[in-house]
PDB file of C-alpha atoms in Angstrom:
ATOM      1  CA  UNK F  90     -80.506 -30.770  97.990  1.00  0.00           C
ATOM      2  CA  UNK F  91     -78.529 -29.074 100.795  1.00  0.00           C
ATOM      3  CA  UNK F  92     -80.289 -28.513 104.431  1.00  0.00           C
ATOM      4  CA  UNK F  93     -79.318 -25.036 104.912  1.00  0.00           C
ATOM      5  CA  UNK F  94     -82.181 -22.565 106.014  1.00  0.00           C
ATOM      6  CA  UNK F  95     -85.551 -23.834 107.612  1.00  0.00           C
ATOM      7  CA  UNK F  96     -87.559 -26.707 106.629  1.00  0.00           C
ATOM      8  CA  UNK F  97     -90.519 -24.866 104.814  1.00  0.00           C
ATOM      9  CA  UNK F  98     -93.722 -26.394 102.885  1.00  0.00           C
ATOM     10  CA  UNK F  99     -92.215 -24.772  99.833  1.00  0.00           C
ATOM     11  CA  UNK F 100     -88.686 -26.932 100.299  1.00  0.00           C
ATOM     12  CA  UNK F 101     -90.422 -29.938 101.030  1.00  0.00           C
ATOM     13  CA  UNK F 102     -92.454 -29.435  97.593  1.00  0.00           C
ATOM     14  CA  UNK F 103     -89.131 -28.869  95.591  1.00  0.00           C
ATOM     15  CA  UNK F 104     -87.473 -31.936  97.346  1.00  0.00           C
ATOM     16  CA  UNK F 105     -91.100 -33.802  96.403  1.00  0.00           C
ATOM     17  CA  UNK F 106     -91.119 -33.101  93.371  1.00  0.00           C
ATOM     18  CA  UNK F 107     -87.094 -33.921  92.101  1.00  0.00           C
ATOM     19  CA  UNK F 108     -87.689 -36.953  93.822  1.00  0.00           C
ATOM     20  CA  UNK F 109     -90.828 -38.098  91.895  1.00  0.00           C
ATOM     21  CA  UNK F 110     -89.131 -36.798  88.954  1.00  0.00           C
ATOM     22  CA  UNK F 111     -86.324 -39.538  89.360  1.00  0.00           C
ATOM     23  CA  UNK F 112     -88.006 -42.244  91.003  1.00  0.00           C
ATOM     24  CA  UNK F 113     -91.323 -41.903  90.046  1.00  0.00           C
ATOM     25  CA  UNK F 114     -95.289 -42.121  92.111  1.00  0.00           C
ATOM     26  CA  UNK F 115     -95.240 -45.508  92.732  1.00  0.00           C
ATOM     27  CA  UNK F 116     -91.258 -45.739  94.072  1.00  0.00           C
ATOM     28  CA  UNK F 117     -91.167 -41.864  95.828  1.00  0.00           C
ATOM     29  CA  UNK F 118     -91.702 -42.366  99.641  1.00  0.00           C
ATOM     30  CA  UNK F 119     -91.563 -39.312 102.276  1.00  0.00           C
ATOM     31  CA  UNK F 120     -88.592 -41.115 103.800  1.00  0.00           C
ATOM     32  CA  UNK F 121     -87.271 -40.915 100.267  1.00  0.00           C
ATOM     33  CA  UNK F 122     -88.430 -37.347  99.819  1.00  0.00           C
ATOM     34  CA  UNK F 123     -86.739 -36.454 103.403  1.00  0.00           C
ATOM     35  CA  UNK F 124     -83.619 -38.066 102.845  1.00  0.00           C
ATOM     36  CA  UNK F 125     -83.118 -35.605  99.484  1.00  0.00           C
ATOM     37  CA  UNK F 126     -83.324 -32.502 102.349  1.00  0.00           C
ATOM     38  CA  UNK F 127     -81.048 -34.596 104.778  1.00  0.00           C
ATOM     39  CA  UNK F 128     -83.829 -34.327 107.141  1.00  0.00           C
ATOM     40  CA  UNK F 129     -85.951 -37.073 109.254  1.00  0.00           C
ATOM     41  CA  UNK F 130     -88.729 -38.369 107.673  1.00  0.00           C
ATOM     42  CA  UNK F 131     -91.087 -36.844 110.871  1.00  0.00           C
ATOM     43  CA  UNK F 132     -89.575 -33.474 110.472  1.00  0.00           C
ATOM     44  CA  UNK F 133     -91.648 -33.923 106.762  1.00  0.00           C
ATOM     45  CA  UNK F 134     -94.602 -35.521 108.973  1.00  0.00           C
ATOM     46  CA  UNK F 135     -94.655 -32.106 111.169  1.00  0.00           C
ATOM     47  CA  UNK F 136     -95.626 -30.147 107.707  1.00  0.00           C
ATOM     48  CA  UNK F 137     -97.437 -32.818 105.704  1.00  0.00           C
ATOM     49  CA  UNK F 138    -100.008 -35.293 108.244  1.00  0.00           C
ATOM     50  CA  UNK F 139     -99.734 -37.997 105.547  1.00  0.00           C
ATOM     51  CA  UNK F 140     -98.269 -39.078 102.178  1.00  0.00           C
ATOM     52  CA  UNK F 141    -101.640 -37.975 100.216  1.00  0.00           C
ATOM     53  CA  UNK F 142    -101.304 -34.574 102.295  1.00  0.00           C
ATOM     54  CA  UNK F 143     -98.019 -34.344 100.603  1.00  0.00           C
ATOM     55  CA  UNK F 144     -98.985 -35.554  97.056  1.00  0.00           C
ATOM     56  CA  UNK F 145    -101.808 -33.527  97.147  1.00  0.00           C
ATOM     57  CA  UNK F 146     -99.556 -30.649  98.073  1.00  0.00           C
ATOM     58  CA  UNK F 147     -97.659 -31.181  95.201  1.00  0.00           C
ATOM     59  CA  UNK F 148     -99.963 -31.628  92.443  1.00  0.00           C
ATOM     60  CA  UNK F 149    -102.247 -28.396  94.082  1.00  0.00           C
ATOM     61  CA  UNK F 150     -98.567 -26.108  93.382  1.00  0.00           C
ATOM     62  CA  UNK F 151     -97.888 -27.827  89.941  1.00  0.00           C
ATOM     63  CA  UNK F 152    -101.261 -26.416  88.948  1.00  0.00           C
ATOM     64  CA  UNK F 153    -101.345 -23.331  91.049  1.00  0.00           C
ATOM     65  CA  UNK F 154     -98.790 -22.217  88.505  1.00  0.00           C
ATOM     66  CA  UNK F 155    -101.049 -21.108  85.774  1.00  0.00           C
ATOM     67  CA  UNK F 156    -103.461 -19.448  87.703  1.00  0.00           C
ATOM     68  CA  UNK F 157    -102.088 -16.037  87.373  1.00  0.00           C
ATOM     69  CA  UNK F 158    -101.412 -16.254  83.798  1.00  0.00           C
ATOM     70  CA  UNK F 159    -105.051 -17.084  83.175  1.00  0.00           C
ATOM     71  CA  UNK F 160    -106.549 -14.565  85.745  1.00  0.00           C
ATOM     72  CA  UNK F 161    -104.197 -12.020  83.811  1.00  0.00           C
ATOM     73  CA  UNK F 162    -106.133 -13.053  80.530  1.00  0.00           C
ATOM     74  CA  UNK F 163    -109.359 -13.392  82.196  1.00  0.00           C
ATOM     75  CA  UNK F 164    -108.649  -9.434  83.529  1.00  0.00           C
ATOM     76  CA  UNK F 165    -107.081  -8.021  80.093  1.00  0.00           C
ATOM     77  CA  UNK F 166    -107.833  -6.215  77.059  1.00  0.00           C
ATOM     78  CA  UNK F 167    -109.227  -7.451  74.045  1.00  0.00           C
ATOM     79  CA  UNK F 168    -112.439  -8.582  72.812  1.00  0.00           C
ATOM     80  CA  UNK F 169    -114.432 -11.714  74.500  1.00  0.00           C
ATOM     81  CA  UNK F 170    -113.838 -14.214  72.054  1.00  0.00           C
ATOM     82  CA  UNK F 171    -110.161 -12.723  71.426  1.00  0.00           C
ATOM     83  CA  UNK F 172    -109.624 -13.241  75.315  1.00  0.00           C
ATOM     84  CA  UNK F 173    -111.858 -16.583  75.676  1.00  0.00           C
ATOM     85  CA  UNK F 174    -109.789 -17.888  72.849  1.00  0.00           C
ATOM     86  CA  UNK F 175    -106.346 -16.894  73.954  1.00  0.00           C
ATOM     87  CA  UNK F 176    -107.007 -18.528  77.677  1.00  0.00           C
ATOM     88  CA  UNK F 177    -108.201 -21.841  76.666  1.00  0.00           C
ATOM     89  CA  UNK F 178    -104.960 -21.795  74.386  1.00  0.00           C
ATOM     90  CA  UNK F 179    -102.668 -20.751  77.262  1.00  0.00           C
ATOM     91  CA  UNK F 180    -104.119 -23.017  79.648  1.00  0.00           C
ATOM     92  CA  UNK F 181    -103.522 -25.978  76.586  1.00  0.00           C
ATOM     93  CA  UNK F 182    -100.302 -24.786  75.514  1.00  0.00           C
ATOM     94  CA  UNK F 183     -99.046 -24.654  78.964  1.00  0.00           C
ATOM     95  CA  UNK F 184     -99.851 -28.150  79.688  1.00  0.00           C
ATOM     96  CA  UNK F 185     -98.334 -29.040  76.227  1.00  0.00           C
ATOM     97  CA  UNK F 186     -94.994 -27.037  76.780  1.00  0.00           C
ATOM     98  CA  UNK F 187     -94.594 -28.879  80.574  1.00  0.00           C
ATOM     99  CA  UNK F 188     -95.198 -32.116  79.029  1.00  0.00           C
ATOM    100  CA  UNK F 189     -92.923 -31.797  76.300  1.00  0.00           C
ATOM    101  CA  UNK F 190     -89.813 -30.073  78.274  1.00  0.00           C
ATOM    102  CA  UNK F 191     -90.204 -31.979  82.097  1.00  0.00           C
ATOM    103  CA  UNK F 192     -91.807 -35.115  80.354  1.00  0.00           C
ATOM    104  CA  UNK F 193     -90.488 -37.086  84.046  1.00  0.00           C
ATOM    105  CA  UNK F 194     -92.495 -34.982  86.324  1.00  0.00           C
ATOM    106  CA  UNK F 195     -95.269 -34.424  84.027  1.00  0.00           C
ATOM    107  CA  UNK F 196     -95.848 -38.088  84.033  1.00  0.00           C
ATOM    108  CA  UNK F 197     -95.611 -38.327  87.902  1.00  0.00           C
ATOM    109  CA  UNK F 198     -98.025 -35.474  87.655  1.00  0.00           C
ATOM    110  CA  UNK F 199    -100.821 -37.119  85.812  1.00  0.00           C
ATOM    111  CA  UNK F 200    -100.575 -40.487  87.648  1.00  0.00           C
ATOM    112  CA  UNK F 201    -100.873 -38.513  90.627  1.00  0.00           C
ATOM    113  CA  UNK F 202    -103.652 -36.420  89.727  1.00  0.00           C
ATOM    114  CA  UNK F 203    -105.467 -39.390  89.380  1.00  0.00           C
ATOM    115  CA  UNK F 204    -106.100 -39.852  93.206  1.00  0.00           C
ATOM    116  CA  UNK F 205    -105.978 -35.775  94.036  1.00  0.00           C
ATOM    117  CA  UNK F 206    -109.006 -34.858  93.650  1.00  0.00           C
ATOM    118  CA  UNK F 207    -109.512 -32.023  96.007  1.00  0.00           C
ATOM    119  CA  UNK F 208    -106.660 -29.694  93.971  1.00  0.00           C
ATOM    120  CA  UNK F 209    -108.027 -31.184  90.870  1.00  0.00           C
ATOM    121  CA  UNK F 210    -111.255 -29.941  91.311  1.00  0.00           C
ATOM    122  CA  UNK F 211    -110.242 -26.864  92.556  1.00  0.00           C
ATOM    123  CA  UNK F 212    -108.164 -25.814  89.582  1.00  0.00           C
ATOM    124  CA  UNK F 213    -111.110 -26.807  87.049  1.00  0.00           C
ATOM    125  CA  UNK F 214    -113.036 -24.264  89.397  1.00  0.00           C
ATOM    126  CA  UNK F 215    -110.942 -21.670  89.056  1.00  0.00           C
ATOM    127  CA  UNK F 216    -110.516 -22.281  85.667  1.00  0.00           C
ATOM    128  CA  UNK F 217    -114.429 -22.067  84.780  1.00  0.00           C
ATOM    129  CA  UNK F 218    -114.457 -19.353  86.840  1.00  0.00           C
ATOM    130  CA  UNK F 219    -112.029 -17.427  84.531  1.00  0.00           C
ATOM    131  CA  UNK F 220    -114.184 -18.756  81.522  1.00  0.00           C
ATOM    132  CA  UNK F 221    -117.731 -17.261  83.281  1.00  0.00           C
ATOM    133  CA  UNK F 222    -115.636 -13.693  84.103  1.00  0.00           C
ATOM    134  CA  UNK F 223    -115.298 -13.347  80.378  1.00  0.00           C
ATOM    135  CA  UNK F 224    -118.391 -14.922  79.229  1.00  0.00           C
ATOM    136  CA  UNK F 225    -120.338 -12.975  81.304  1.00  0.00           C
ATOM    137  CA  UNK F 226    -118.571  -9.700  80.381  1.00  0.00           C
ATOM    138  CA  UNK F 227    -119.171 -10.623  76.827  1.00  0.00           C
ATOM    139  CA  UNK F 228    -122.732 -10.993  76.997  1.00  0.00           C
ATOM    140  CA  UNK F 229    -123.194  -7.770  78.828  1.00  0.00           C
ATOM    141  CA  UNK F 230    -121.317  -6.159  75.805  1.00  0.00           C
ATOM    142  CA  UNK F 231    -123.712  -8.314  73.082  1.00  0.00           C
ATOM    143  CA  UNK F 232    -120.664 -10.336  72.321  1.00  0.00           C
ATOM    144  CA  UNK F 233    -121.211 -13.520  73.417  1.00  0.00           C
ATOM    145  CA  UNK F 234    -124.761 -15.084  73.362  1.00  0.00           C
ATOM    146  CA  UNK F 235    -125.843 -16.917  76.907  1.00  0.00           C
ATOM    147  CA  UNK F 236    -128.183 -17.388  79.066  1.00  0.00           C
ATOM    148  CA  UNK F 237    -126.113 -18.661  82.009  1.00  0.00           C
ATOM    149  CA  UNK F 238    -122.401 -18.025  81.902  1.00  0.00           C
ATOM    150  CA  UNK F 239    -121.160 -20.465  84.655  1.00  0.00           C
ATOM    151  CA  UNK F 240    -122.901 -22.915  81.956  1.00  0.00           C
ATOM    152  CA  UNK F 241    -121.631 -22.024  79.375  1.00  0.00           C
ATOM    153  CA  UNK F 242    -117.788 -22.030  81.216  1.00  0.00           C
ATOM    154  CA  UNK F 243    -118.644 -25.758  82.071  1.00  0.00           C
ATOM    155  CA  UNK F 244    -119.338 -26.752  78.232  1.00  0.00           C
ATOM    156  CA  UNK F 245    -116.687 -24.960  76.718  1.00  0.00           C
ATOM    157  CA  UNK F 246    -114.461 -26.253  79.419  1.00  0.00           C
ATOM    158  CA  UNK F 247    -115.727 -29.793  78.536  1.00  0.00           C
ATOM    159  CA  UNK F 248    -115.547 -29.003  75.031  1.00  0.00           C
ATOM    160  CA  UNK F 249    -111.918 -28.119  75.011  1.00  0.00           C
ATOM    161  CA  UNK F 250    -111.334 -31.558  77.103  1.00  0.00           C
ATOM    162  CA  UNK F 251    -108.747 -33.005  74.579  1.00  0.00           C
ATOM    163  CA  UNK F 252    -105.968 -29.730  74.544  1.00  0.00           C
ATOM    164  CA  UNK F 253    -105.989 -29.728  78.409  1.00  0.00           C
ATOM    165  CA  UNK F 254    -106.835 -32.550  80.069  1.00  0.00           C
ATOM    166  CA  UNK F 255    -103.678 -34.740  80.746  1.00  0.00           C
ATOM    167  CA  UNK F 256    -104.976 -37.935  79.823  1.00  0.00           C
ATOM    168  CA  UNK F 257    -104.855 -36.708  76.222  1.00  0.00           C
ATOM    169  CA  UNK F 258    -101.117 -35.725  76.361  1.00  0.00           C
ATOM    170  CA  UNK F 259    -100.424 -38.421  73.154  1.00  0.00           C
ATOM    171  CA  UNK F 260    -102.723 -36.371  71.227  1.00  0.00           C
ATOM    172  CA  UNK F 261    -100.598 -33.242  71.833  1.00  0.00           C
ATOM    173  CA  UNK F 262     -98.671 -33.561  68.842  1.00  0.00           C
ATOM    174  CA  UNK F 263     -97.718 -30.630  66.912  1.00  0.00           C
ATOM    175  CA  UNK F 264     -98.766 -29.236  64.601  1.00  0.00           C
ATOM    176  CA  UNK F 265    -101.626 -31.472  64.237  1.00  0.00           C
ATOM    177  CA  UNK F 266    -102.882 -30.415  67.691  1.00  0.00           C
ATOM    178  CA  UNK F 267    -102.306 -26.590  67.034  1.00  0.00           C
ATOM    179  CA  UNK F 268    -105.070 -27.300  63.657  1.00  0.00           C
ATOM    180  CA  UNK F 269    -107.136 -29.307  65.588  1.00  0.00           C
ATOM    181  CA  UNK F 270    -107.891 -26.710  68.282  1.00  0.00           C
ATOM    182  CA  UNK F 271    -108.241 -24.198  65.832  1.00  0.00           C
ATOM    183  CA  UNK F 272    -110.885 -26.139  64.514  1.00  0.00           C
ATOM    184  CA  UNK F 273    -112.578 -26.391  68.073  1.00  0.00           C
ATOM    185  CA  UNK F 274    -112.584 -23.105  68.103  1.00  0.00           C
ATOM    186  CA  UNK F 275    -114.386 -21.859  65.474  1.00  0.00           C
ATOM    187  CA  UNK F 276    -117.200 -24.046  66.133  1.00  0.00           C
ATOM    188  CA  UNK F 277    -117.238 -22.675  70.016  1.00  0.00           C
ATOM    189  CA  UNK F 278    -116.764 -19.096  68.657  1.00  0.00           C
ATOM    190  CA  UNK F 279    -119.961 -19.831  65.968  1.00  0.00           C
ATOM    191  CA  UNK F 280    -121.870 -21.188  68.707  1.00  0.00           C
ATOM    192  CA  UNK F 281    -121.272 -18.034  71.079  1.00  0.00           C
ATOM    193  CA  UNK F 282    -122.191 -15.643  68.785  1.00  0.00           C
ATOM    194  CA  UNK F 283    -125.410 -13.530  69.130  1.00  0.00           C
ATOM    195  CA  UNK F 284    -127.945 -14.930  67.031  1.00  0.00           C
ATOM    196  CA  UNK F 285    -127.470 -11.406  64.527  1.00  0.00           C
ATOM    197  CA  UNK F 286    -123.833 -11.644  64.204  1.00  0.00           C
ATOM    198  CA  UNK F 287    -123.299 -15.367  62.916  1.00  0.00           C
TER     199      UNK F 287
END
C-alpha cells in the first residue's frame, strides 16, 4: 500500500483490513498494520488509542456497509411483508455473498466480532430498527398484526438467527439455505398476518 496522501481513519481501515486478510486476528498487529502504509506504528496510535479501538473500527465499517441497502428497503415501495421479506433476505444474502467471495476477511471478521461488541450491537440496532419501520407501517395499513413493533423486530430478528448471524456461515450452503429460509418465512409471514387474513 503506497504512503502517498494523508494518513486518514479510512486508509488505516483499508491497510487493517488487507492485513487481517493475509495474516489473520490473532497474527495482525498495528505495527503490522502500519508497516503495510509505510508509516510508524504511533502515527496509527494518533487515529486509533488502542488495538481494540482499531478492531472495533474495522468490524463497525465491515458492517456499516449494508446499512444503506437495508434503510433503502426499509424506505421503499412494496407491500410490508414484500419489503420485511426482501430485507431479512438482503441482509442474509449479503452476509452469504461476503463469505463466499472474501472467505479470508470474512473469517477475520467473525473471530473479531466476537470481542466487538459495541459495533455489534449497534448494527443489530439498526437493523431492528429497519424491521420496527416496516412493521409498524404495516400494522397501521392492517397488514401486519402487532401489538408492539420494536417486539416484534426483536423476534423476527431472532427468528431469522441462522441466515445472518455469522456463526452459522457452514449452514449457508446453497441451495439448501435459499429453501430453508423460504421456509422461515412463511411461518413468520403466517404469524404476522391479521387474525382475518390467515
Amino acid at each position: 500500500m503506497s504512503t502517498s496522501g494523508p494518513l486518514t481513519h479510512e486508509r488505516i481501515l483499508e491497510a487493517a483490513e488487507e492485513t487481517l486478510r493475509r495474516f489473520g486476528p490473532a497474527k495482525t498487529t498495528v505495527v503490522d498494520v502500519a508497516r503495510a502504509l509505510g508509516v510508524s506504528h504511533g502515527s496509527v496510535y494518533r487515529h486509533f488509542s488502542t488495538k481494540a479501538d482499531l478492531r472495533d473500527a474495522v468490524v463497525d465499517r465491515w458492517l456499516q456497509r449494508m446499512h444503506p441497502a437495508l434503510a433503502a428497503v426499509a424506505d421503499g415501495p412494496g407491500s410490508t411483508p414484500e419489503r420485511l421479506r426482501l430485507l431479512l433476505w438482503t441482509l442474509a444474502e449479503t452476509k452469504w455473498n461476503r463469505a463466499q467471495d472474501d472467505p479470508e476477511f470474512f473469517a477475520a471478521f467473525v473471530e473479531l466480532s466476537q470481542d466487538a461488541r459495541t459495533p455489534v450491537v449497534a448494527h443489530v440496532d439498526f437493523v431492528v430498527a429497519q424491521l420496527k419501520k416496516i412493521i409498524a407501517e404495516g400494522v397501521a395499513r392492517g397488514e401486519i398484526a402487532s401489538a408492539d413493533a420494536e417486539v416484534t423486530a426483536r423476534a423476527v430478528f431472532d427468528a431469522t438467527g441462522r441466515f445472518h448471524h455469522p456463526a452459522s456461515r457452514t449452514d449457508w450452503v446453497r441451495p439448501e439455505i435459499d429453501a430453508s429460509f423460504e421456509g422461515v418465512w412463511t411461518l413468520i409471514r403466517a404469524g404476522l398476518l391479521p387474525r382475518d387474513s390467515s
